[in-house]
XYZ file of C-alpha atoms in Angstrom:
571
model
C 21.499 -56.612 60.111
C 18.015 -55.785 58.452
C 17.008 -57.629 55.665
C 13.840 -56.911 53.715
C 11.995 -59.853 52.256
C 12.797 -61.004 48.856
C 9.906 -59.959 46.536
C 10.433 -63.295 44.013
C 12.358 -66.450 44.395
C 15.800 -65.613 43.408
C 16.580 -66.581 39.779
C 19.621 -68.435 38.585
C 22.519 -65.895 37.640
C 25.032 -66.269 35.243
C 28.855 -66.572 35.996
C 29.949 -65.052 32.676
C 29.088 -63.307 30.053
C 29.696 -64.157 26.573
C 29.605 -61.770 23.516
C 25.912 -61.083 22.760
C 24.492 -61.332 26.379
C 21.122 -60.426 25.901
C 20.015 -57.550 28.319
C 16.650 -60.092 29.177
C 19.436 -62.586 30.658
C 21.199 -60.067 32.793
C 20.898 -60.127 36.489
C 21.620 -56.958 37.903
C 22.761 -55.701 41.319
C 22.348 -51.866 41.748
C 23.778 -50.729 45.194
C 24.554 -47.812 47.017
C 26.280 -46.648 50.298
C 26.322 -44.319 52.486
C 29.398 -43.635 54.210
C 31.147 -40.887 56.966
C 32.976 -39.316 54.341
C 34.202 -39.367 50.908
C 37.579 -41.325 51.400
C 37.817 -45.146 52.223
C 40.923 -44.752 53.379
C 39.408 -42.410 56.351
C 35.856 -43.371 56.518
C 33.885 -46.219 56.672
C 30.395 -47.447 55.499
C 27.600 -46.585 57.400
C 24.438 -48.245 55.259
C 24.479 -50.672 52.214
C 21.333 -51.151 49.811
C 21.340 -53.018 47.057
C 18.245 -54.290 44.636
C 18.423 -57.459 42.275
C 16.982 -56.962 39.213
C 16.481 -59.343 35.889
C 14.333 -58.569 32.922
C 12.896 -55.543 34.449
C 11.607 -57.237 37.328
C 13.020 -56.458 40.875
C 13.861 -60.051 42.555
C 15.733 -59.302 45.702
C 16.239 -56.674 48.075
C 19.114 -56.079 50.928
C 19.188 -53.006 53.217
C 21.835 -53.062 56.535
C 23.283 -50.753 58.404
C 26.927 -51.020 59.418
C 28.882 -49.836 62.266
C 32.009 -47.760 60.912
C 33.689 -48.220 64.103
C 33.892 -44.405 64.345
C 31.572 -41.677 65.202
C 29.127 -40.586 61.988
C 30.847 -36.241 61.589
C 27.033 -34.259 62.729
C 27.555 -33.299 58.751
C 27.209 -36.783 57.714
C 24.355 -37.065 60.307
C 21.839 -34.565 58.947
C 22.652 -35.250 55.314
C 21.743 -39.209 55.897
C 19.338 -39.253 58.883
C 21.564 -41.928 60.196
C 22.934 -41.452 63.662
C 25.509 -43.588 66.140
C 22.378 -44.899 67.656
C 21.019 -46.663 64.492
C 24.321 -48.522 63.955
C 25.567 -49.198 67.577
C 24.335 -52.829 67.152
C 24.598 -53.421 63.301
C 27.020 -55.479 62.075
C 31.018 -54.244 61.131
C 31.794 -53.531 57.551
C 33.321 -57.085 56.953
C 30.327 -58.700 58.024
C 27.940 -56.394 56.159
C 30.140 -56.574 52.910
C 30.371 -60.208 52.637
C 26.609 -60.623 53.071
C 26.424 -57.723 50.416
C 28.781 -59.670 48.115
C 26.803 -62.935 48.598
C 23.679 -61.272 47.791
C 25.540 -60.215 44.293
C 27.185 -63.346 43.486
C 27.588 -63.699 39.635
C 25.794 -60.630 39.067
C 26.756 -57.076 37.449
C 27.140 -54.691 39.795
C 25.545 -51.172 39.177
C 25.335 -47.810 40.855
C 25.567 -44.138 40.313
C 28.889 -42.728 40.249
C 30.181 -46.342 40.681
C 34.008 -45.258 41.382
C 32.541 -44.275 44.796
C 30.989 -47.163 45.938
C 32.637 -49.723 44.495
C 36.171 -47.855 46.168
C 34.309 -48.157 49.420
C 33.492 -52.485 49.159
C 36.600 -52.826 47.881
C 38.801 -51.067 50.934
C 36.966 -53.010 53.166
C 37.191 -56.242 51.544
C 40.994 -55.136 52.128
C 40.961 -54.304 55.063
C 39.250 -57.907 56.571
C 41.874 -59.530 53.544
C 38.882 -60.688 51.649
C 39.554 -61.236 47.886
C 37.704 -58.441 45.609
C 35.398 -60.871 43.110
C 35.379 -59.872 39.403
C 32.561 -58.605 38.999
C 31.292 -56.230 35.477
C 30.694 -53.104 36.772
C 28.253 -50.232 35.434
C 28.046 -46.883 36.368
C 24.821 -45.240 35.502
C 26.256 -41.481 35.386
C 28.721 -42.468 32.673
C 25.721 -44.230 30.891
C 23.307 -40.810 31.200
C 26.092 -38.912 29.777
C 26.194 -40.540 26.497
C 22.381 -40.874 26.289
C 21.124 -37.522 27.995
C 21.330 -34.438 26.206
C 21.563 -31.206 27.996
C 18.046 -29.740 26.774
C 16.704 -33.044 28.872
C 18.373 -32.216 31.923
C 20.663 -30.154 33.538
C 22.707 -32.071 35.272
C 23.313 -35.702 35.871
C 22.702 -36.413 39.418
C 20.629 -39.149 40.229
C 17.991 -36.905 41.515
C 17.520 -35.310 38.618
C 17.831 -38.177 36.704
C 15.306 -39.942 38.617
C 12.796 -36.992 37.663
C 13.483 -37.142 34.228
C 12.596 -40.849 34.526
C 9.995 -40.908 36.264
C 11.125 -42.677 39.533
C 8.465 -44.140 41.905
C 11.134 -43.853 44.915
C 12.711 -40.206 45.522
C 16.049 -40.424 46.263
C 17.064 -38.766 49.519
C 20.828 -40.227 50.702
C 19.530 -43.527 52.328
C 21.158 -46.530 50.877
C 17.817 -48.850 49.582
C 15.819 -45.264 48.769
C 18.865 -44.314 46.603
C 19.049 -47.687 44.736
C 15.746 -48.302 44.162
C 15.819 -44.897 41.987
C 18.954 -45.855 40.112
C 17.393 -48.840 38.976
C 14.769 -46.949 37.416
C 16.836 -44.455 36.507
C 18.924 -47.918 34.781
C 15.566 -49.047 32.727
C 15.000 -45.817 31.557
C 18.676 -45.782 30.037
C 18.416 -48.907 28.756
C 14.646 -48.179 26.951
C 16.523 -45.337 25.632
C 19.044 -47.154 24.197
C 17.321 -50.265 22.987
C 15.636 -47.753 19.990
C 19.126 -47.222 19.191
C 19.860 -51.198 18.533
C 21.656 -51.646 21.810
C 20.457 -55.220 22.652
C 23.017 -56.711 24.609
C 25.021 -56.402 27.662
C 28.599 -55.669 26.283
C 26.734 -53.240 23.965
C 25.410 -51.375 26.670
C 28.276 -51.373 29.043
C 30.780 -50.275 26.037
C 28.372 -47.481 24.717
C 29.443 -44.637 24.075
C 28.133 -41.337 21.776
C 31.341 -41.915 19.539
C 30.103 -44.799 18.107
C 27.728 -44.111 15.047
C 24.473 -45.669 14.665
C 26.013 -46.848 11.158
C 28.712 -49.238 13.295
C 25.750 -50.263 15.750
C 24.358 -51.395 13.036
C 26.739 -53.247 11.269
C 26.802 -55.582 14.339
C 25.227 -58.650 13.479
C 27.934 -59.208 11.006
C 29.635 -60.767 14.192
C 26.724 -62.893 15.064
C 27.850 -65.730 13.326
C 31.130 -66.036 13.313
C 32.986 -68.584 15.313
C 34.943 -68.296 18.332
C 37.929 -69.894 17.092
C 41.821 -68.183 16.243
C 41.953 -67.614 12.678
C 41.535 -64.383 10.213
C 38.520 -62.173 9.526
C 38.324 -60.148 6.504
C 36.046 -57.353 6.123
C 34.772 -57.212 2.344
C 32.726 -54.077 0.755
C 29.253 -55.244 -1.005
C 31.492 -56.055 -4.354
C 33.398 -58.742 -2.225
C 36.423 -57.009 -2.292
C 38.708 -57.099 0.730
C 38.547 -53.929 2.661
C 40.562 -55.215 5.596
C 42.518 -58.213 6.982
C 42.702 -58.751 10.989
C 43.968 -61.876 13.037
C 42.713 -63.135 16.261
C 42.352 -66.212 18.870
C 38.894 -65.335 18.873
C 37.244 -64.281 15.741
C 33.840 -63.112 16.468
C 34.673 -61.555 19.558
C 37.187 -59.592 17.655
C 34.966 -58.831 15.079
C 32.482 -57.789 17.037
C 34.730 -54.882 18.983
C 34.774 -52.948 16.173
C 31.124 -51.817 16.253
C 31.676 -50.729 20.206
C 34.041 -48.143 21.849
C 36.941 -50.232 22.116
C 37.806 -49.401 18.386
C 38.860 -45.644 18.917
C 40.499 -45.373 14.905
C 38.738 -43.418 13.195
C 39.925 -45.445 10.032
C 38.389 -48.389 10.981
C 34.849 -46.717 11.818
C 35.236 -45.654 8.144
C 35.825 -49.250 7.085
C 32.970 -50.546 9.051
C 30.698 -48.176 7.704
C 31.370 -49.559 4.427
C 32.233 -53.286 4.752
C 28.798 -55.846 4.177
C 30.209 -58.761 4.898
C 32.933 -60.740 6.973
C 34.527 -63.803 6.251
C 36.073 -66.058 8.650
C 38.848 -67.933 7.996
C 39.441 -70.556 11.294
C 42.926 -71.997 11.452
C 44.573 -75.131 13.199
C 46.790 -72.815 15.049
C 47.483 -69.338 15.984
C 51.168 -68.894 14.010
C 48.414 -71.010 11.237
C 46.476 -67.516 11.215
C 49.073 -64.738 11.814
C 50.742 -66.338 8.107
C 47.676 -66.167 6.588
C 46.852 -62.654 7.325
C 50.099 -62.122 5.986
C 49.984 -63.682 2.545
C 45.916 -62.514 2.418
C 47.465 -58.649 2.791
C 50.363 -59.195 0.206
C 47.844 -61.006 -2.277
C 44.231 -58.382 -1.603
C 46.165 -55.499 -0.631
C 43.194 -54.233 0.877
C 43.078 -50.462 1.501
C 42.727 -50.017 5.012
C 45.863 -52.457 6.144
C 48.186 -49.540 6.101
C 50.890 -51.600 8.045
C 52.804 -54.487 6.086
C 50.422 -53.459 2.713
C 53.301 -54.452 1.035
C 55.180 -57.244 2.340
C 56.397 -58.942 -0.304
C 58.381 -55.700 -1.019
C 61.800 -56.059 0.239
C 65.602 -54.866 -0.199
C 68.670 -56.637 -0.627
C 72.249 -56.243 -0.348
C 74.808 -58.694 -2.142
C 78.452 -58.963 -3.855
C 78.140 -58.129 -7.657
C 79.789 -61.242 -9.516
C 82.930 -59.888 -11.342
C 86.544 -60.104 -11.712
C 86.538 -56.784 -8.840
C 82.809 -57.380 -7.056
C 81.636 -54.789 -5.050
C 78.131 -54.227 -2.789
C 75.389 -53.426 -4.373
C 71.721 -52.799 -3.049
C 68.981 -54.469 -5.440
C 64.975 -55.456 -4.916
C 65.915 -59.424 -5.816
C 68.569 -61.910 -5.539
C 69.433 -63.487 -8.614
C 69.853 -67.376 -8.933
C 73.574 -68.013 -8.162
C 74.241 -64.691 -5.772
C 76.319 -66.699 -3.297
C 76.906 -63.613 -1.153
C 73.789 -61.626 0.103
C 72.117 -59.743 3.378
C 68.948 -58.434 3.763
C 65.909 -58.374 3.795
C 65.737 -54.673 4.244
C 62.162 -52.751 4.777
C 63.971 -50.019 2.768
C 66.370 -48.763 0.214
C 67.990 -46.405 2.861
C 68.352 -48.846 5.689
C 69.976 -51.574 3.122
C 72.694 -48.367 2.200
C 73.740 -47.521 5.905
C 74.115 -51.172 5.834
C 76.622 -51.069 3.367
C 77.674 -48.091 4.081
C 78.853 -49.069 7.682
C 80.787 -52.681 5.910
C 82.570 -49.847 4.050
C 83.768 -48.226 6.865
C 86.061 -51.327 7.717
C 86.072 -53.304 4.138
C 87.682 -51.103 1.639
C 85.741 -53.151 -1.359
C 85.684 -50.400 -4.553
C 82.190 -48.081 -3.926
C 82.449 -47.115 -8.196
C 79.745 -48.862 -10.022
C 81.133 -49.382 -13.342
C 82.769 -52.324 -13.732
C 86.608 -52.772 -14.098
C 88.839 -55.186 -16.035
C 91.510 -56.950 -14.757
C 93.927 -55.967 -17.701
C 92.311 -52.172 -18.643
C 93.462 -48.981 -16.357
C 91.449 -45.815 -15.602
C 91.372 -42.706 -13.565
C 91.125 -42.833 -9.634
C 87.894 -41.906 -7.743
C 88.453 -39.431 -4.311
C 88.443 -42.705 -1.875
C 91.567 -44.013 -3.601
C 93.451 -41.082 -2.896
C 91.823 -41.220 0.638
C 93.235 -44.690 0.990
C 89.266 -46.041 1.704
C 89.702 -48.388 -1.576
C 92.081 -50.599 -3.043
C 91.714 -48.974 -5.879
C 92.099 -51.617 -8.416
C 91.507 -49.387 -11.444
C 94.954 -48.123 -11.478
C 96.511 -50.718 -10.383
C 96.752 -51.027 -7.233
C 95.706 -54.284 -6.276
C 94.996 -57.643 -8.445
C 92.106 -59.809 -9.055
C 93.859 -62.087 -6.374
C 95.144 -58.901 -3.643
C 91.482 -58.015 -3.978
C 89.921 -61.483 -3.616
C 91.919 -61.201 0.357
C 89.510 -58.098 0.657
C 85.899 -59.206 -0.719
C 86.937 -62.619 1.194
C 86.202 -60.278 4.542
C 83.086 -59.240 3.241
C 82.126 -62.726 2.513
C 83.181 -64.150 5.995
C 81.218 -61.259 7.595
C 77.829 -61.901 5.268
C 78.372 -65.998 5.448
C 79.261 -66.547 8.722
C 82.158 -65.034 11.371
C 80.952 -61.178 11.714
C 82.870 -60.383 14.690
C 85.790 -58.977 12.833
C 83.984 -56.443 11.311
C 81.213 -55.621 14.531
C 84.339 -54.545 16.771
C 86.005 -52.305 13.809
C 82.455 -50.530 13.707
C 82.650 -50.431 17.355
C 86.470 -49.154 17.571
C 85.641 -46.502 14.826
C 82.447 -45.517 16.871
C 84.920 -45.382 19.994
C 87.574 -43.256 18.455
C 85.092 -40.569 17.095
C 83.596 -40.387 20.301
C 86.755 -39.410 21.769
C 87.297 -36.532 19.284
C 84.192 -35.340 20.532
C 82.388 -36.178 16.676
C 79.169 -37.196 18.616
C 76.967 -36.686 15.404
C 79.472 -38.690 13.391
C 79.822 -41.728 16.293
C 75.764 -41.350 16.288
C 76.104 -42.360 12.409
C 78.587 -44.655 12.220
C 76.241 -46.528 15.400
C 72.777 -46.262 13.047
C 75.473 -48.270 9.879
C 76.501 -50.518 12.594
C 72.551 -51.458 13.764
C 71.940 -51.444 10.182
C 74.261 -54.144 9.538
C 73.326 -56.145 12.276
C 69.758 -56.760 11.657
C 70.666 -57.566 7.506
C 73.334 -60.112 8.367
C 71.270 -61.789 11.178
C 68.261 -61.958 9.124
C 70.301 -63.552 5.930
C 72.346 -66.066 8.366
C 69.044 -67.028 10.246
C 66.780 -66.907 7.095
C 69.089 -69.167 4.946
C 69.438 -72.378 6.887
C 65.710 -72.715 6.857
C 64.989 -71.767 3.324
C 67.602 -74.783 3.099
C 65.347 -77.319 4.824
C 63.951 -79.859 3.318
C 61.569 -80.445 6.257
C 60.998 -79.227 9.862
C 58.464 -80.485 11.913
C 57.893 -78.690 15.199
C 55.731 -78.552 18.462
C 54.744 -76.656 21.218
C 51.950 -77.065 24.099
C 48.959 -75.117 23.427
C 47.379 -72.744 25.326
C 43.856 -75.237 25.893
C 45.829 -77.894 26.018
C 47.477 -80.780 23.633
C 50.134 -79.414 21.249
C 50.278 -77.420 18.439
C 52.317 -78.484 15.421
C 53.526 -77.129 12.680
C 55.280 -78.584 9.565
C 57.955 -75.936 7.787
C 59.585 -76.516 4.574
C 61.997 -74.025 2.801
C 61.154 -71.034 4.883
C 57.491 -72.059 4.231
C 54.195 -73.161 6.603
C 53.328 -76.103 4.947
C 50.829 -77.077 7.259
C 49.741 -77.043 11.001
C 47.235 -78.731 12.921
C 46.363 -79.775 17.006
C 46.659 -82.420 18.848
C 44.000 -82.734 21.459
C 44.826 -83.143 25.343
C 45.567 -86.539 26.117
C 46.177 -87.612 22.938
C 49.009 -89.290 21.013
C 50.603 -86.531 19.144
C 52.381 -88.984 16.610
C 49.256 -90.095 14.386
C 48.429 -86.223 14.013
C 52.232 -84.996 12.742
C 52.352 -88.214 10.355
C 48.978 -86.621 9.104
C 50.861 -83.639 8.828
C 53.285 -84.284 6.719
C 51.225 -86.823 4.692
C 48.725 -83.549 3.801
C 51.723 -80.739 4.315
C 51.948 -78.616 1.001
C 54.656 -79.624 -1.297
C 57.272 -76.518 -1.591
C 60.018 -77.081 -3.836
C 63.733 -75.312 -3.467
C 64.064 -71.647 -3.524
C 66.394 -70.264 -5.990
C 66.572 -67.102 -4.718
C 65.262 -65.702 -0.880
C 61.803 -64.982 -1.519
C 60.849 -67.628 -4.260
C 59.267 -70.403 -1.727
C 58.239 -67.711 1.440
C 57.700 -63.870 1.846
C 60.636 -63.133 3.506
C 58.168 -61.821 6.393
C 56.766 -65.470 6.736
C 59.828 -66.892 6.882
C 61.044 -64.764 9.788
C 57.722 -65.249 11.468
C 58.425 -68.821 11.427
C 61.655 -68.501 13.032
C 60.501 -65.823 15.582
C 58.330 -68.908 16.405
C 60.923 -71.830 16.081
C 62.985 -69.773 18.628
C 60.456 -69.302 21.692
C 60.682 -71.352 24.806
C 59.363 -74.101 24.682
C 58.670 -75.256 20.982
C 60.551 -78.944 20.322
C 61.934 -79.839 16.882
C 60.445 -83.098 16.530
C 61.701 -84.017 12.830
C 64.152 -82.145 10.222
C 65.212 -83.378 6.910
C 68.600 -80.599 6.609
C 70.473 -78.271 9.156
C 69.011 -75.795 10.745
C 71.767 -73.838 11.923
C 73.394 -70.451 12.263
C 77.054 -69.212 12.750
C 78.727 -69.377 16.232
C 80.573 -65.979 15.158
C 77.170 -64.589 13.476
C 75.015 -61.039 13.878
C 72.134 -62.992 16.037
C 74.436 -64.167 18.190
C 76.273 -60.571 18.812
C 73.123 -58.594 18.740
C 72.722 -58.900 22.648
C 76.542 -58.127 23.185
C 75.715 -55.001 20.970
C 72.340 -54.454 22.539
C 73.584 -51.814 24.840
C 76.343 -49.533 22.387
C 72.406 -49.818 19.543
C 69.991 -48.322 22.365
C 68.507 -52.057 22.231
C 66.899 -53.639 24.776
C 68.660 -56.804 25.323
């Protein structure tokens, strides 16, 4: 192996890079092959040069040849200048390529048309069952495609590329010749770009032409932000909300949406208008992803276009009367003993009741009847789908046996009323009623998720107090104190430490929530069912509760995995 002399001691290189790498503190590798053919799974490497650059300034050199351990195709031969001679003696390609990948250690690899040569280093590092390092990767084509227009130059090869720049060293298919052009071919990009405001290395390797100067711009609203979970909100130069995001990592978040990785065009409109961010860190993740929530139900800010509304719910529950029947409202009332939902809409909370018709025969009328008073029939009486107790047919008491199904189906045992669903679904299937089975199974899913989320919900909205843990991701545990359906408060305790001090802290500084009266009054409905979704995941611990938290043996959660299959769920 021939190794030119290093032109500069080599400089300390970073490991990582951080958001906001400055393009002064990069260290650079650009390399390039040549090979005996265009596939590594055929052909092998043949040369490898490589130049280490850092602020401009070239710091290391590496040129080798390397025996493919086949004969070079005459093609190969007069394109390169390399023959069998030159590499007889040189080292094999695992040799060559870990030499090559110590001479790169923590740097960023770059070269033109980088799927090529990087495919090549990496089939051999398979091939002598080397690990592939991570290493960021640039490709200088993709860059000149973005930043060249077509007046400049006609095509974006590197040797015209290296004309346009003004190259000192013409390319001409040898490995160190080739890559000492791309890296001038690299500073030329990157002058180009820096009178656009592209400073940094995860700016430059994310540009792209579809990002407007205007978001470029609008990047040192990250700058400052920590890198902690919590939630950012963009605000407009009135200090009104705009939007409302969540993240463990809140400037790095931020800071994607002035580079390609934010592709909606919705949000480029939002960025082009927001001033200002404001972070809002939090103890915990489940801390943030509740805030966001209540922030977008309280700001409603315009460009949140999912869960805008999420205090808006429906509700299904048993009218209270001497003959009660189902009926689908936007709020429980205080001393509704019967109810399922919440429902994200009106139509979902009617095939809901819809489907407990289809094996309940509660009344579907919606005036109300007296107990003593008769009046005419509706069509479902003389169908025999009602008990029709405005003629007559049944009492207050006969009809108490029927609303007591509905109530044992809402409340607690819904397995009654799950495999009539299921039978009815069954039998119309075997008439060959497809379209009508297909309905009777959308009632039936329907049902499922209002029950479960009324029997889960209502236990918690119950509790006094919950206190719960779970390891966090850095280590230490994240707690979390819940009352009535509620976050209350959260916090971390460190690695190592004794959790206790931190949850009596807790609940010492936990917000005081007083009873609900109705679902909704102490939690959005949508925080409440957050908290659960949490509550349920391996491994959180209950370490406290003041209450039962429980939920029917017979319930919907518990048959929604036996149903998963007949719903088109995923169990």
């Amino acid at each position: 192996m021939t190794t030119e002399a290093t032109r500069a001691p080599a400089l300390a290189v970073q490991e990582t890079l951080g958001l906001g790498t400055d393009l002064r503190d990069v260290t650079f590798v650009v390399v390039d092959l040549e090979t005996t053919g265009g596939s590594p799974r055929d052909c092998g490497i043949t040369e490898i040069g490589a130049v280490k650059v850092r602020g401009g300034e070239v710091i290391g050199e590496l040129q080798t040849f390397v025996n493919p351990g086949e004969p070079i195709p005459p093609f190969i031969q007069s394109l390169t200048g390399i023959t069998d001679a030159m590499v007889r003696d040189a080292p094999r390609s695992a040799a060559a390529v870990t030499s090559f990948l110590e001479f790169a250690k923590g740097a960023v690899l770059v070269a033109h048309n980088a799927r090529f040569d990087i495919s090549f280093l990496k089939a051999a590092c398979a091939a002598a069952e080397m690990p592939w390092p991570r290493h960021d990767v640039l490709d200088t084509v993709h860059l000149a495609r973005q930043v060249m227009r077509r007046d400049e130059v006609r095509n974006h090869k590197l040797s015209t590329l290296a004309v346009a720049f003004g190259a000192t060293t013409t390319p001409d298919h040898r490995a160190l010749h080739d890559a000492r052009a791309t890296v001038d071919v690299l500073h030329g990009l990157i002058g180009r770009l820096g009178s656009l405001g592209v400073t940094t290395f995860e700016e430059l390797a994310s540009y792209t032409s579809r990002v407007t100067p205007e978001q470029r711009r609008k990047r040192h609203l990250a700058r400052d932000l920590p890198n902690v979970p919590g939630v950012y909100v963009f605000k407009d130069g009135q200090g009104r909300p705009l939007y409302v995001g969540v993240s463990v990592d809140i400037r790095t978040r931020v800071g994607s949406y002035f580079t390609a990785s934010e592709q909606r065009s919705r949000m480029s409109e939002m960025v082009r208008i927001a001033e200002s961010v404001t972070p809002i860190p939090c103890a915990t993740t489940l801390e943030a992803r509740v805030r966001e929530l209540r922030l977008i139900a309280s700001a409603k800010p315009r460009y949140n276009r999912r869960s805008r509304h999420p205090e808006r719910a429906w509700w299904v529950r048993l009218t209270d009367e001497p003959f009660p029947r189902l009926s689908v409202v936007k709020r429980v009332h205080a001393g509704d003993e019967e109810w399922m939902g919440p429902f994200r809409s009106k139509s979902s909370a009617d095939e809901a009741v819809q489907a407990l018709h289809e094996v309940v025969p509660l009344r579907q009328c919606l005036g109300r009847i007296s107990p003593t008073r008769r009046s005419s029939p509706c069509v479902l009486a003389d169908m025999g789908r009602c008990a029709a107790p405005c003629i007559g047919g049944v009492d207050v008491e006969g009809y108490g046996r029927t609303v007591a199904q509905a109530r044992t189906a809402l409340r607690g045992d819904a397995r009654p009323v799950l495999a009539g669903l299921q039978a009815r679904m069954s039998e119309l299937s075997g008439q060959e009623r497809y379209e009508d089975a297909g309905t009777v199974r959308d009632r039936l899913a329907a049902l499922v998720r209002g029950v479960a989320r009324s029997q889960r919900a209502s236990p918690l909205l119950a509790t006094a107090e919950l206190v719960a843990a779970r390891r966090s991701p850095v280590g230490g545990w994240d707690l979390v104190c819940i009352r009535h359906g509620r976050l209350a408060g959260s916090t971390s305790a460190p690695r190592g430490a004794d959790p206790m001090p931190y949850i009596e802290a807790l609940r010492a500084s936990a917000e005081v929530v007083p009873p609900p009266a109705v679902p909704g009054d102490s939690a959005l409905p949508d925080e409440t069912e957050l908290l659960l979704r949490w509550l349920e995941e391996p491994g959180t611990r209950v370490v406290d509760i003041e209450g039962t938290w429980t939920c029917p043996v017979g319930g919907a959660a518990a048959a929604q995995d036996e149903l998963a299959p007949a719903l088109g769920w995923a169990s």
